[in-house]
Short mmCIF file of C-alpha atoms in Angstrom, two decimals:
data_model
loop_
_atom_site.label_atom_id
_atom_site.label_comp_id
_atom_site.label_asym_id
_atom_site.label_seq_id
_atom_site.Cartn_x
_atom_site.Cartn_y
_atom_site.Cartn_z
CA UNK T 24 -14.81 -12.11 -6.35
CA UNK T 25 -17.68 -9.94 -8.24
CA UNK T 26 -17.65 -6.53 -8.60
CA UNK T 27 -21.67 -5.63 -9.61
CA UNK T 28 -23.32 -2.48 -10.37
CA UNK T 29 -25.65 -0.42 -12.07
CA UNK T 30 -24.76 2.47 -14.60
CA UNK T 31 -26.51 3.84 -17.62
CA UNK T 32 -29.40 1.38 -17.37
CA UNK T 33 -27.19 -1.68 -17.90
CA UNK T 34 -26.79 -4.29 -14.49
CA UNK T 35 -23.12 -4.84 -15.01
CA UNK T 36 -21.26 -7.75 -13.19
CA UNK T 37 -17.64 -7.91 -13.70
CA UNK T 38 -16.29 -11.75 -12.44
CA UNK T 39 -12.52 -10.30 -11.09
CA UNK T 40 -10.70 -13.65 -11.71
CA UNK T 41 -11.77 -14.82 -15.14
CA UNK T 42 -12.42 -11.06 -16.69
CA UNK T 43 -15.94 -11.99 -17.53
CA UNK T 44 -18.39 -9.32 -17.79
CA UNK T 45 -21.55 -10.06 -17.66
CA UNK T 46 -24.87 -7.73 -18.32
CA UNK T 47 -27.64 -9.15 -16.25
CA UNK T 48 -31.23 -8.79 -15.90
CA UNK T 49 -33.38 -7.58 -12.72
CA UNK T 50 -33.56 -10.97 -11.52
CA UNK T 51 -30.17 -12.02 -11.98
CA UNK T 52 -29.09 -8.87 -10.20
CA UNK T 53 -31.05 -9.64 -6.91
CA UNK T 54 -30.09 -12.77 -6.85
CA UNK T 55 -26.40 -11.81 -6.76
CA UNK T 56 -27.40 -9.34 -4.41
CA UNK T 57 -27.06 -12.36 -1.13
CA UNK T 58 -23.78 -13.56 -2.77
CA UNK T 59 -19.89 -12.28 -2.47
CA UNK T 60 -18.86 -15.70 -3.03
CA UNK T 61 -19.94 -19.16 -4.36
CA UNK T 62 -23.43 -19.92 -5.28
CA UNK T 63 -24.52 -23.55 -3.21
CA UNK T 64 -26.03 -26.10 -5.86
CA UNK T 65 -29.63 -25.23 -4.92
CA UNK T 66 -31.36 -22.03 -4.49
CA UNK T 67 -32.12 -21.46 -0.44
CA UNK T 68 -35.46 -21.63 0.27
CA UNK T 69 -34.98 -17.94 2.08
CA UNK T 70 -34.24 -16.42 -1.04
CA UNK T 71 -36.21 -17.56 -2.92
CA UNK T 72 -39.09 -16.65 -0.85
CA UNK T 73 -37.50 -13.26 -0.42
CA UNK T 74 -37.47 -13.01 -3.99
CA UNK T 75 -40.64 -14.50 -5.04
CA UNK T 76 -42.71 -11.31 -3.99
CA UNK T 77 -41.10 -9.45 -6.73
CA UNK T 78 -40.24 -12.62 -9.10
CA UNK T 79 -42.50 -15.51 -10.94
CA UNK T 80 -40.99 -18.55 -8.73
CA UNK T 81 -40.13 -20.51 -12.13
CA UNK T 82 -38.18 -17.56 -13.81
CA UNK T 83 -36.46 -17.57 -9.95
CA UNK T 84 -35.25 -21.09 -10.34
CA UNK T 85 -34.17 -20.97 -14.19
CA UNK T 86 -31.93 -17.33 -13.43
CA UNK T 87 -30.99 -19.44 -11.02
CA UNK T 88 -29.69 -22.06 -13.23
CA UNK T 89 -27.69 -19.79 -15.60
CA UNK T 90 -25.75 -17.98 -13.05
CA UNK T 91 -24.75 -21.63 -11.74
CA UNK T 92 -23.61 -22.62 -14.97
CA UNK T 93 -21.43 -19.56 -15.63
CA UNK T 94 -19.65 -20.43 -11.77
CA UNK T 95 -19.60 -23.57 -13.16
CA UNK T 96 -17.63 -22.39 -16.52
CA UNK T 97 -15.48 -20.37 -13.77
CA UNK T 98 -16.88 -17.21 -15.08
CA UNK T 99 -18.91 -16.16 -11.89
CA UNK T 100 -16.99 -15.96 -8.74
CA UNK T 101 -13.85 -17.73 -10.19
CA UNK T 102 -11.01 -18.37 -7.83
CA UNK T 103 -8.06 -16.32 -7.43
CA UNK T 104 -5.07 -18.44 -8.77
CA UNK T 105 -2.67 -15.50 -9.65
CA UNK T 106 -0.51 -14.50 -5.88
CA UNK T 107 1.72 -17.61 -7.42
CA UNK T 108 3.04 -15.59 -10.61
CA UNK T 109 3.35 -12.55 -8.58
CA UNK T 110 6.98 -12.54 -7.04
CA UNK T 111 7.81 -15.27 -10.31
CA UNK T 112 7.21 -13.13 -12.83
CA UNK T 113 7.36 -9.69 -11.97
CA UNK T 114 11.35 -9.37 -12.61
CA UNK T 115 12.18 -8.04 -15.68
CA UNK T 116 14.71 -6.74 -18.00
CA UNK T 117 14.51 -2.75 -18.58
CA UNK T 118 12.68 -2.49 -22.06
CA UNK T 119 11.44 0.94 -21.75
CA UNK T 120 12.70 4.50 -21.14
CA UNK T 121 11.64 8.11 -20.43
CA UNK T 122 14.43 10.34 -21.59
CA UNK T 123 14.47 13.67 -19.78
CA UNK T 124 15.89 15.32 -23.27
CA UNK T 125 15.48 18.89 -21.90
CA UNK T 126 15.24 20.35 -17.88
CA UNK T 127 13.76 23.47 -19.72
CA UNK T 128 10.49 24.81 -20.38
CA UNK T 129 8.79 27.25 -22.45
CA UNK T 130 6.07 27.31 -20.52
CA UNK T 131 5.21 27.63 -17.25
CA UNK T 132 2.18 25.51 -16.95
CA UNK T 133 0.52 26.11 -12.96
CA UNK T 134 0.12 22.31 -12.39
CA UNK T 135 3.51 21.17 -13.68
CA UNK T 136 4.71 17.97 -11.68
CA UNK T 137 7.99 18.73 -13.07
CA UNK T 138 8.39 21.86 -11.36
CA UNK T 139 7.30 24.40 -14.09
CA UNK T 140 10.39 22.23 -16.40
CA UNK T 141 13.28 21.43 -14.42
CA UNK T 142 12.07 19.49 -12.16
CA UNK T 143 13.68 21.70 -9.48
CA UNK T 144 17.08 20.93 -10.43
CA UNK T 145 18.20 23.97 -12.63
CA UNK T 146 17.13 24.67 -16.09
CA UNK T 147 19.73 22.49 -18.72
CA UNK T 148 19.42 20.65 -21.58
CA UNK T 149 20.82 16.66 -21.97
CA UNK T 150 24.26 16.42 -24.02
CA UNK T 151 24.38 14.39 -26.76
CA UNK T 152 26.67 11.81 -25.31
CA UNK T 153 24.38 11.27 -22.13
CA UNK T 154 21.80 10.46 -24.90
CA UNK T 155 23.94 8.12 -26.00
CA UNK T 156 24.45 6.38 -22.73
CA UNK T 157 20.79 6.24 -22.09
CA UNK T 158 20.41 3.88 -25.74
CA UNK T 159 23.64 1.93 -24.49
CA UNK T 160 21.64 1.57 -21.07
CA UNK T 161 18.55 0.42 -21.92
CA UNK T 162 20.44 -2.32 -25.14
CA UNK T 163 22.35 -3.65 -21.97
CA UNK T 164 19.74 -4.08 -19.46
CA UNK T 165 16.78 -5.19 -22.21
CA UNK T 166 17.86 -8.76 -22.10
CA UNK T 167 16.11 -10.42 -24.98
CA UNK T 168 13.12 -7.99 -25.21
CA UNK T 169 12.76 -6.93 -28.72
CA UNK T 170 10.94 -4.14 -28.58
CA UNK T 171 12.41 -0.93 -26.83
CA UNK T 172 10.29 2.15 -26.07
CA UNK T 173 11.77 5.35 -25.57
CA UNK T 174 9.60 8.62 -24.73
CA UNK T 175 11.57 11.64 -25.18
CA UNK T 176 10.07 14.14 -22.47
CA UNK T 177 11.08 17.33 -20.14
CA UNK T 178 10.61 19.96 -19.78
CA UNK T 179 9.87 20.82 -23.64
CA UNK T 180 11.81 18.57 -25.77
CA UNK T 181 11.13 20.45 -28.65
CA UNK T 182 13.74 22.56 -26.82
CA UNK T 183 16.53 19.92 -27.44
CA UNK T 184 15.48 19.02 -30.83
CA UNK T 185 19.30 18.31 -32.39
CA UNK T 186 20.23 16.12 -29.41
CA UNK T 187 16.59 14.18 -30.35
CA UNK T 188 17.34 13.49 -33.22
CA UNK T 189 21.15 12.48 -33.24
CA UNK T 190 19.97 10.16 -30.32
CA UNK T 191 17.27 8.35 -32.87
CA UNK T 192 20.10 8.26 -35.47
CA UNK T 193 22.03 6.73 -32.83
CA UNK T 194 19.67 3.94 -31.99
CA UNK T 195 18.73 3.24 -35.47
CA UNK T 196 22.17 3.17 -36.18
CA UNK T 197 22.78 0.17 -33.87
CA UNK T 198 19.50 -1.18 -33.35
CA UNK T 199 19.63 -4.03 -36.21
CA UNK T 200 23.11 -5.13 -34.58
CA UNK T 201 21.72 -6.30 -31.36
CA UNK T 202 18.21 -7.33 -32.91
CA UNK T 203 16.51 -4.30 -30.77
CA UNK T 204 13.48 -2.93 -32.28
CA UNK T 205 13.23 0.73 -31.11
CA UNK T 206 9.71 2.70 -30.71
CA UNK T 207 10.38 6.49 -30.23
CA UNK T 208 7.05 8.69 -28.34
CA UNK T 209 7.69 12.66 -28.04
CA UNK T 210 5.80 14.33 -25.95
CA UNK T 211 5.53 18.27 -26.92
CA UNK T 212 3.48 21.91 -25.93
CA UNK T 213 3.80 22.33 -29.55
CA UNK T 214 5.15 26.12 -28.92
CA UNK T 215 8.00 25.17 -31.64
CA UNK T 216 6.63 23.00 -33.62
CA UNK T 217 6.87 24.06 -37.18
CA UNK T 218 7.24 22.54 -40.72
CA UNK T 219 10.43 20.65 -40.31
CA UNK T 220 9.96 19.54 -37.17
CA UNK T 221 6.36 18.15 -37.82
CA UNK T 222 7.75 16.18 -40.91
CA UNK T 223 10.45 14.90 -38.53
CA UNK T 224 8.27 13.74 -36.22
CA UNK T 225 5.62 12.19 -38.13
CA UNK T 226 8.39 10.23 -39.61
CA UNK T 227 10.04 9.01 -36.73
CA UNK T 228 8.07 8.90 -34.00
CA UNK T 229 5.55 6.20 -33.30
CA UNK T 230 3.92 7.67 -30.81
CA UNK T 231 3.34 12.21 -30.61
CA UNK T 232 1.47 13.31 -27.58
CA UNK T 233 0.51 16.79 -27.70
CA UNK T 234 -0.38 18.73 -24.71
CA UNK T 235 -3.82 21.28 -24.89
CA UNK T 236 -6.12 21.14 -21.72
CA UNK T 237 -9.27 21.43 -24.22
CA UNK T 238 -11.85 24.91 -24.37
CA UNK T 239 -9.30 28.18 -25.01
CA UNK T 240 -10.28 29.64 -21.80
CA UNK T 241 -9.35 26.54 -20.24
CA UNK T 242 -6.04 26.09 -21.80
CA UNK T 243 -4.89 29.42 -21.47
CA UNK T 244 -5.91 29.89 -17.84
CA UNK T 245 -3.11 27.58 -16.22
CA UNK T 246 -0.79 26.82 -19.77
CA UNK T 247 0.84 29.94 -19.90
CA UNK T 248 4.06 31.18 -21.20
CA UNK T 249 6.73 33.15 -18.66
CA UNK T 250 5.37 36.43 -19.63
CA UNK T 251 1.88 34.72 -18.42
CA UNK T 252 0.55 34.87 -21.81
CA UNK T 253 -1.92 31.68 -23.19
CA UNK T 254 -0.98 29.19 -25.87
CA UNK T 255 -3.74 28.06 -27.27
CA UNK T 256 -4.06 30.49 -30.70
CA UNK T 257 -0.26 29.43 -31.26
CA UNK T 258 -0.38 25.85 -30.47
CA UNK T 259 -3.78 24.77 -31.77
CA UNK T 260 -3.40 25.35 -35.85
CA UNK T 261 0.33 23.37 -35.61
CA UNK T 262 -1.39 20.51 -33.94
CA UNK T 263 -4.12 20.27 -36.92
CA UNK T 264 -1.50 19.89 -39.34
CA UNK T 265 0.81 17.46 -37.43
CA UNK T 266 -2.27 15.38 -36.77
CA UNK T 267 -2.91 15.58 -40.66
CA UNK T 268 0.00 14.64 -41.77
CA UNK T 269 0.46 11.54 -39.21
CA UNK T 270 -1.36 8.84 -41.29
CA UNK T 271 -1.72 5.71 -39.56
CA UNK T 272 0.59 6.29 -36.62
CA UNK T 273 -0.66 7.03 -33.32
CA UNK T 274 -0.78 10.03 -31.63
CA UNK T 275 -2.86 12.25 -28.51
CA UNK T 276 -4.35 14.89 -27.85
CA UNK T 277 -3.88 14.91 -24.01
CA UNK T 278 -4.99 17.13 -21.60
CA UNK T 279 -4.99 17.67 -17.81
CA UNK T 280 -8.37 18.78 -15.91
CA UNK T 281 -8.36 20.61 -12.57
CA UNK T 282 -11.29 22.09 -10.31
CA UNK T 283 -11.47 24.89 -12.60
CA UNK T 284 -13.24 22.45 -15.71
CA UNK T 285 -15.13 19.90 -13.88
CA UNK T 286 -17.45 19.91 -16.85
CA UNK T 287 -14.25 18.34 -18.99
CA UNK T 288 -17.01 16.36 -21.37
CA UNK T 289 -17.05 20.00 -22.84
CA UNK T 290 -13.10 19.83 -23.40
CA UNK T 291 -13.47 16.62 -24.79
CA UNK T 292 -15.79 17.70 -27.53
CA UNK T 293 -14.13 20.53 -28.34
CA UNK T 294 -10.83 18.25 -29.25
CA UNK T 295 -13.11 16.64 -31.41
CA UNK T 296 -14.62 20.13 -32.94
CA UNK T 297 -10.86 21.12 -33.69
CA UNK T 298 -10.83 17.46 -35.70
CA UNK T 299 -8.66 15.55 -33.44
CA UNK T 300 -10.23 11.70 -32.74
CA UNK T 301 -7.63 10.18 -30.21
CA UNK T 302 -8.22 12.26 -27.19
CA UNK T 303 -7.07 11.92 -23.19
CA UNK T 304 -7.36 13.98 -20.43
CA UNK T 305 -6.56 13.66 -16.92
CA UNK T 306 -7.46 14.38 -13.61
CA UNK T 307 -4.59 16.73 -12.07
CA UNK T 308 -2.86 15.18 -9.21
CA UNK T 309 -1.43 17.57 -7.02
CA UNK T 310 -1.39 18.91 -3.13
CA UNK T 311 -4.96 19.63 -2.15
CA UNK T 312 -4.06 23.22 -0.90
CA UNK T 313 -3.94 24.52 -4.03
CA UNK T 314 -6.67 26.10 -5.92
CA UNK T 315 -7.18 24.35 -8.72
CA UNK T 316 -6.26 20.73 -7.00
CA UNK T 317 -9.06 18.31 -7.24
CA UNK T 318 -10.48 17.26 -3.79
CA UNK T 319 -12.21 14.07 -1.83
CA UNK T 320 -14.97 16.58 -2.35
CA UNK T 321 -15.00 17.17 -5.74
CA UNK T 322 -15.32 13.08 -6.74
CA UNK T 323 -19.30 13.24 -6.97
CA UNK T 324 -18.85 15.95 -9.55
CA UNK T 325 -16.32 14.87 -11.19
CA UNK T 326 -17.96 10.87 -11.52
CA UNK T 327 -20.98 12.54 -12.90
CA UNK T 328 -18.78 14.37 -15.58
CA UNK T 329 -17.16 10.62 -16.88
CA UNK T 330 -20.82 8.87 -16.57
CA UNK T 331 -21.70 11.90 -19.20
CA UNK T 332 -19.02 11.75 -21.08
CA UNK T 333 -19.45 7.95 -21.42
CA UNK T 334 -23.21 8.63 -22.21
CA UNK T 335 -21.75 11.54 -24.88
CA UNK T 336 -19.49 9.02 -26.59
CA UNK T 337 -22.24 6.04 -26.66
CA UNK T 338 -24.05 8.86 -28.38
CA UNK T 339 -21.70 9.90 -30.90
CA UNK T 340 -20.65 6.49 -32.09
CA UNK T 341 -24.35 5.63 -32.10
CA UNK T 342 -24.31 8.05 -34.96
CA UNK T 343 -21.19 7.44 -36.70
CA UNK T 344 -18.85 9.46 -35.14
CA UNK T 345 -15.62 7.58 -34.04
CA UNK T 346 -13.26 9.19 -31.33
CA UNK T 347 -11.32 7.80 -28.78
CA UNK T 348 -10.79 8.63 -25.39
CA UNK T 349 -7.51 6.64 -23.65
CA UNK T 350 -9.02 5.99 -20.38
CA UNK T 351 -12.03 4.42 -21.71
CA UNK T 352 -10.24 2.22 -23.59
CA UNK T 353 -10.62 -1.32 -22.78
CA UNK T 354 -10.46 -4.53 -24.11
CA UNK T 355 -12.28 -7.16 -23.30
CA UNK T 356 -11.59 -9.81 -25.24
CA UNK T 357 -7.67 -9.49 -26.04
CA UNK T 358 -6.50 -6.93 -23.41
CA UNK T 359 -2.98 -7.06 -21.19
CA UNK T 360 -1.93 -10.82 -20.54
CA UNK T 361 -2.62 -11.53 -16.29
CA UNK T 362 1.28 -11.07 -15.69
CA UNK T 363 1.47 -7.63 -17.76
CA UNK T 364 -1.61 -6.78 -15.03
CA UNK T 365 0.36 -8.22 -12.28
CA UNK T 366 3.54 -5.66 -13.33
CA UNK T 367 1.79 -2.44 -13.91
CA UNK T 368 3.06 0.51 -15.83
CA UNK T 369 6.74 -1.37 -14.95
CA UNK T 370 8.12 1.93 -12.91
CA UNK T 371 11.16 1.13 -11.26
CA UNK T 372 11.53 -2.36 -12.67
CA UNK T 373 10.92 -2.66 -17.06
CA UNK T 374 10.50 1.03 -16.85
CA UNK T 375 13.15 4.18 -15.97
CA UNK T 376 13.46 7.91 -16.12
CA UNK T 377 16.75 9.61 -17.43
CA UNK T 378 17.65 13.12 -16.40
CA UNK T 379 20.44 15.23 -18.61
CA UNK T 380 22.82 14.80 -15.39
CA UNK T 381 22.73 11.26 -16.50
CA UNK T 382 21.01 10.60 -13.39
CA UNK T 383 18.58 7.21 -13.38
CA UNK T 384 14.95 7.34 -11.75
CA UNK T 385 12.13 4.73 -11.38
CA UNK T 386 9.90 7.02 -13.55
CA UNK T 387 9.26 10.68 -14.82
CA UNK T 388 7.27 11.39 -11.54
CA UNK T 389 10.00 10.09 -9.45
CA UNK T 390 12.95 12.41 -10.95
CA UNK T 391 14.17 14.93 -8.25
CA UNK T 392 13.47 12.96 -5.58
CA UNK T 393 16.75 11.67 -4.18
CA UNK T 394 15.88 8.87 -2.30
CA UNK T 395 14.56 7.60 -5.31
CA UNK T 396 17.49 8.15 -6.96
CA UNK T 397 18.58 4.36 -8.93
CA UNK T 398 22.08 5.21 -10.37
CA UNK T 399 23.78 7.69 -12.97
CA UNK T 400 24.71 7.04 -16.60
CA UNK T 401 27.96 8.29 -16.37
CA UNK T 402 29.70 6.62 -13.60
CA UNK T 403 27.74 3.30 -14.58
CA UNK T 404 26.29 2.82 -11.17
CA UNK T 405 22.59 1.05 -11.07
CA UNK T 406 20.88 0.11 -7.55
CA UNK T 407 19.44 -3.35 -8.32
CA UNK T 408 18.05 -3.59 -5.06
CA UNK T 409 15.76 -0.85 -5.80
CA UNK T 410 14.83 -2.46 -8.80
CA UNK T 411 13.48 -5.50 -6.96
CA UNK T 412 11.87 -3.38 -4.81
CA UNK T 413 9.53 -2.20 -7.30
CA UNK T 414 9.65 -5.53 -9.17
CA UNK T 415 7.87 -6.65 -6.23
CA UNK T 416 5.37 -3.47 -5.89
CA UNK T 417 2.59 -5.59 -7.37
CA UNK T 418 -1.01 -5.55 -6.63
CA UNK T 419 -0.31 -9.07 -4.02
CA UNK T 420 1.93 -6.65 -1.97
CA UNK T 421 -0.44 -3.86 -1.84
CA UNK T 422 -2.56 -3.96 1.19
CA UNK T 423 -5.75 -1.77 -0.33
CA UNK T 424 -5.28 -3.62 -3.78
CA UNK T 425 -5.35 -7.20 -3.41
CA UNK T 426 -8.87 -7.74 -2.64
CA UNK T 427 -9.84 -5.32 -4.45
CA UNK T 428 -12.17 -5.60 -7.35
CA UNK T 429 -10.32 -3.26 -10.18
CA UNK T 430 -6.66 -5.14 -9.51
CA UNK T 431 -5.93 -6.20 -12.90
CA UNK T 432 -7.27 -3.36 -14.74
CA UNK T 433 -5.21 -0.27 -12.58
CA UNK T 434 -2.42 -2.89 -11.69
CA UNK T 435 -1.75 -1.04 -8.36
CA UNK T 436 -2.14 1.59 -9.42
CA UNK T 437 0.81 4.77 -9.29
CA UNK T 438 3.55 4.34 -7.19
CA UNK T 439 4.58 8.21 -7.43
CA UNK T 440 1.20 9.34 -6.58
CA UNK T 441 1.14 6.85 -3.46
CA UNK T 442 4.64 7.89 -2.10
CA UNK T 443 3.58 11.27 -2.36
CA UNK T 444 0.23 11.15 -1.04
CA UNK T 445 0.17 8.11 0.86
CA UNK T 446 4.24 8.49 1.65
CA UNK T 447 4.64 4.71 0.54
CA UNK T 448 4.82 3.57 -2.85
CA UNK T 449 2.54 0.16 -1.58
CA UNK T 450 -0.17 2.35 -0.15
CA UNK T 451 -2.95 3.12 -2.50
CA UNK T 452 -3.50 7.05 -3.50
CA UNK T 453 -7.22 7.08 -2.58
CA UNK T 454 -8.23 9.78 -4.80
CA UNK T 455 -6.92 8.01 -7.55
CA UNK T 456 -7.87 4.24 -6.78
CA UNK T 457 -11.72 6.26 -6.87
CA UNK T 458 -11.38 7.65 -10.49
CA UNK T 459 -9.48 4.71 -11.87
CA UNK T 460 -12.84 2.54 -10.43
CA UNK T 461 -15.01 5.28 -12.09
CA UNK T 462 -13.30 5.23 -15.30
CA UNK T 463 -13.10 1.45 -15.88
CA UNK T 464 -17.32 1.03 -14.69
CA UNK T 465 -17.91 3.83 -17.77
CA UNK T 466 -16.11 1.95 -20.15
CA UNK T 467 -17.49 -1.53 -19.20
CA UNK T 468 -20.56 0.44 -19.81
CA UNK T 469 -19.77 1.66 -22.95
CA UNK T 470 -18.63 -1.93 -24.06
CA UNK T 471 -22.16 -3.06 -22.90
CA UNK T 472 -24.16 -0.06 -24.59
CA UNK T 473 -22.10 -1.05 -27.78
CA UNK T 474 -22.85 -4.35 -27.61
CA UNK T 475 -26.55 -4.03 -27.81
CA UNK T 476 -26.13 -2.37 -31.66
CA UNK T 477 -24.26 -5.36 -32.59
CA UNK T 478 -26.10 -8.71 -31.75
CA UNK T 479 -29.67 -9.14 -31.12
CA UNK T 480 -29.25 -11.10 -27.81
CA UNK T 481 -28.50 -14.31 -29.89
CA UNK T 482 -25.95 -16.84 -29.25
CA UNK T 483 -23.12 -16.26 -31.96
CA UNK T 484 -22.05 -20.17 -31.90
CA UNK T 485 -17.96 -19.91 -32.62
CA UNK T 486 -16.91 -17.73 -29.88
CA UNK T 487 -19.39 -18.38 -27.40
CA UNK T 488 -17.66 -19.19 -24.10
CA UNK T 489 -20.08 -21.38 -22.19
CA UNK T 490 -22.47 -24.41 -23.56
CA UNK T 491 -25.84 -23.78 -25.35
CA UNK O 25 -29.57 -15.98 -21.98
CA UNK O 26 -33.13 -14.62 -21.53
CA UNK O 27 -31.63 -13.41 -18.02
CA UNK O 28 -27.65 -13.20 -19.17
CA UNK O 29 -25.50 -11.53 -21.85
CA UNK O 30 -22.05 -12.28 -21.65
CA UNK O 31 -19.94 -9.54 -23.57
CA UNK O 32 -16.38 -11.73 -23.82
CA UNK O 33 -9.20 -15.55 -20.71
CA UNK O 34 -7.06 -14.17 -18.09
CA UNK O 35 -6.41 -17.23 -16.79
CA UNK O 36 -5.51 -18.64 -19.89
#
């Protein structure tokens, strides 16, 4: 399978099974054009008739020739050899965990998926000893995985910020002892951020994701606190110095757009004006009734705003200035292994959800939903059979997704969106299959724009993957 | 290639 197209005057052909990309010329293009799968030996003499009142014949015939040799190499039209390691290798041990610290919220952000904080179950906050379970969980069920992620996450966690830290003193504590290698995120509004609790953070957290939905207007129109008032004036300076202070360690700025800033690009660049370089921002994905939900209607619009972007960051780095932005990222050379692709984002199966009642989900999108409900911390109860379930939510199972050309790159894409769009975890959320496929076409392009500044079209000899 | 550039081992 090839997936072929044309953005930002690059011809861009993407060979699904090997993860070649490949920029062609007009001629190679056409040719492809008559083909969806394997290339005979010879040219047919229909196409290249065809193709001969646009093409010199010779140039046909020697096009001709390298596209054969790269199906020949397996990088054109390359089989699909992977259904075997699907239901193999998808079971795993639980090596990552989103602890619902705090059910609370100091804000009362319009698009909140979590229910404005607590997720409709009652504002509370997680006790320290259900912390504590959650790091005994996740040691017991990590088998020999190494390294253990833990995201703490509400609500505002910032909100909880004792119990937060105990529970990293906790796991450090015992870490060493059962060779565990723990990775703390925190995910934050930044409303209570202050000195200590930056210094804290930068220290201990590998990962700090900090919420601002770009422009001031923007931000303050749906991230608003209870009174209704914006954040933005509050938020914005603490985030500057966090993000000074956080040397080498990785952190976002990460946003949410709605119908309200289709022109995002703008958003994007003014993340980068306040001096922030690792930027994300997603599309909102919530019931089309409301106002500011993104529609089947608005995907034109909103395609056009990530081809500019793309065309805005090509730009930018074409004149020295680095920034990166999450959902363009891709690479091509030493990306996810095939099985990592085959798993996904691990929901359900390497990947769980904590609430403060103890209560185990498959993800953060899944808490509150009670048929979705795994087990509970505290009476040590864990539905295995679930598990499997979404072990085996891979992209072979998937009607819409296993002919389909973006497979490894989404991996199936979200199973929260498609049970609560589609109503079944296996059936693809349109709307976001569509800007997934837009995404990952800008940032091949990107990697293709990029590549143009550094080589001049010459064989580099070491790492070249098919014969001179 | 004068018609070809390719930029990059999944199956691997």
């Amino acid at each position: 399978m090839i997936h072929k197209y044309k953005l930002g005057g690059y011809n861009i052909c993407l060979d699904v099974h090997s993860g070649a990309v490949h920029v062609l010329d007009d001629v190679a293009y056409d040719i492809l054009e008559y083909y969806e799968e394997k290339m005979p030996a010879e040219m047919p003499q229909n196409i290249l008739d065809e193709l001969s009142a646009k093409y010199d014949r010779e140039e046909l015939l020697e096009t001709w020739n390298a596209l054969l040799e790269l199906q020949e190499h397996g990088l054109l039209f390359s089989p699909d050899d992977y259904e075997q390691f699907a239901d193999l290798m998808t079971k795993a041990p639980i090596k990552s965990m989103c602890i619902n610290i705090s059910h609370d919220c100091n804000l009362r952000c319009e698009y909140c998926f979590a229910a404005k904080g607590d997720f409709g179950q009652g504002r509370c906050l997680m006790p320290l000893e259900t912390a504590k379970k959650a790091i005994d969980f996740i040691i017991a069920n990590s088998g020999t995985r190494r390294n253990l992620e833990v995201d703490f996450f509400g609500g505002e966690p910032l909100m909880n910020f004792d119990v937060v830290k105990k529970t990293v003193e906790y796991a450090r504590s015992i870490e060493k002892k059962f060779n565990k290698n723990f990775r703390f995120t925190i995910t934050t509004n930044g409303l209570l951020l202050d000195d200590e609790k930056i210094d804290y953070i930068n220290r201990e957290m590998n990962n700090a994701v900090l919420s601002l939905d770009g422009r001031k207007e923007v931000n303050d129109r749906l991230r608003v606190t209870p009174n209704g008032k914006g954040c933005y004036d509050t938020i914005v300076p603490k985030y500057q110095k966090l993000v000074a202070g956080r040397g080498e360690k990785d952190y976002y700025i990460r946003g949410t757009f709605t119908k309200y800033n289709l022109d995002f690009t703008n958003d994007v660049l003014h993340y980068r004006d306040l001096g922030f370089d690792q930027l994300s921002i997603e599309p909102v994905v919530s019931d089309p009734k409301l106002d500011y939900s993104i529609k089947d209607e608005d995907l034109p619009r909103v395609f056009e705003e990530y081809e500019r972007l793309a065309q805005t960051m090509i730009n930018s780095r074409r004149k020295g200035d680095y920034y990166n932005f999450f959902h363009f990222m891709i690479d091509l050379n030493q990306g996810p292994c095939a099985i990592k692709r085959l798993r996904g984002c691990g929901c359900g199966n390497e990947y769980v959800a904590v609430t403060p009642q103890g209560d185990i989900y498959p993800c953060h999108q899944f808490v509150g939903m009670e048929q979705f409900k795994m087990g509970n911390l505290n009476d040590s109860t864990f539905n295995n059979d679930m598990k499997l379930d979404f072990a085996k939510a891979n992209v072979y199972s998937k009607e819409n997704c296993r002919d389909c050309w973006a497979k490894f790159y989404c991996s199936g894409g979200c199973n929260a969106n498609n049970f609560q769009y589609e109503g079944d975890i296996r059936k693809s959320h349109k709307t976001s299959c569509a800007l997934e496929k837009k995404r990952l076409e800008c940032a091949i392009m990107i990697k293709a724009a990029l590549s143009e500044d550094s080589d001049d079209m010459e064989c580099d000899g070491e790492d070249c993957i098919a014969p001179c | 290639t004068k018609h070809i550039k390719t930029l990059n081992n999944l199956k691997e």
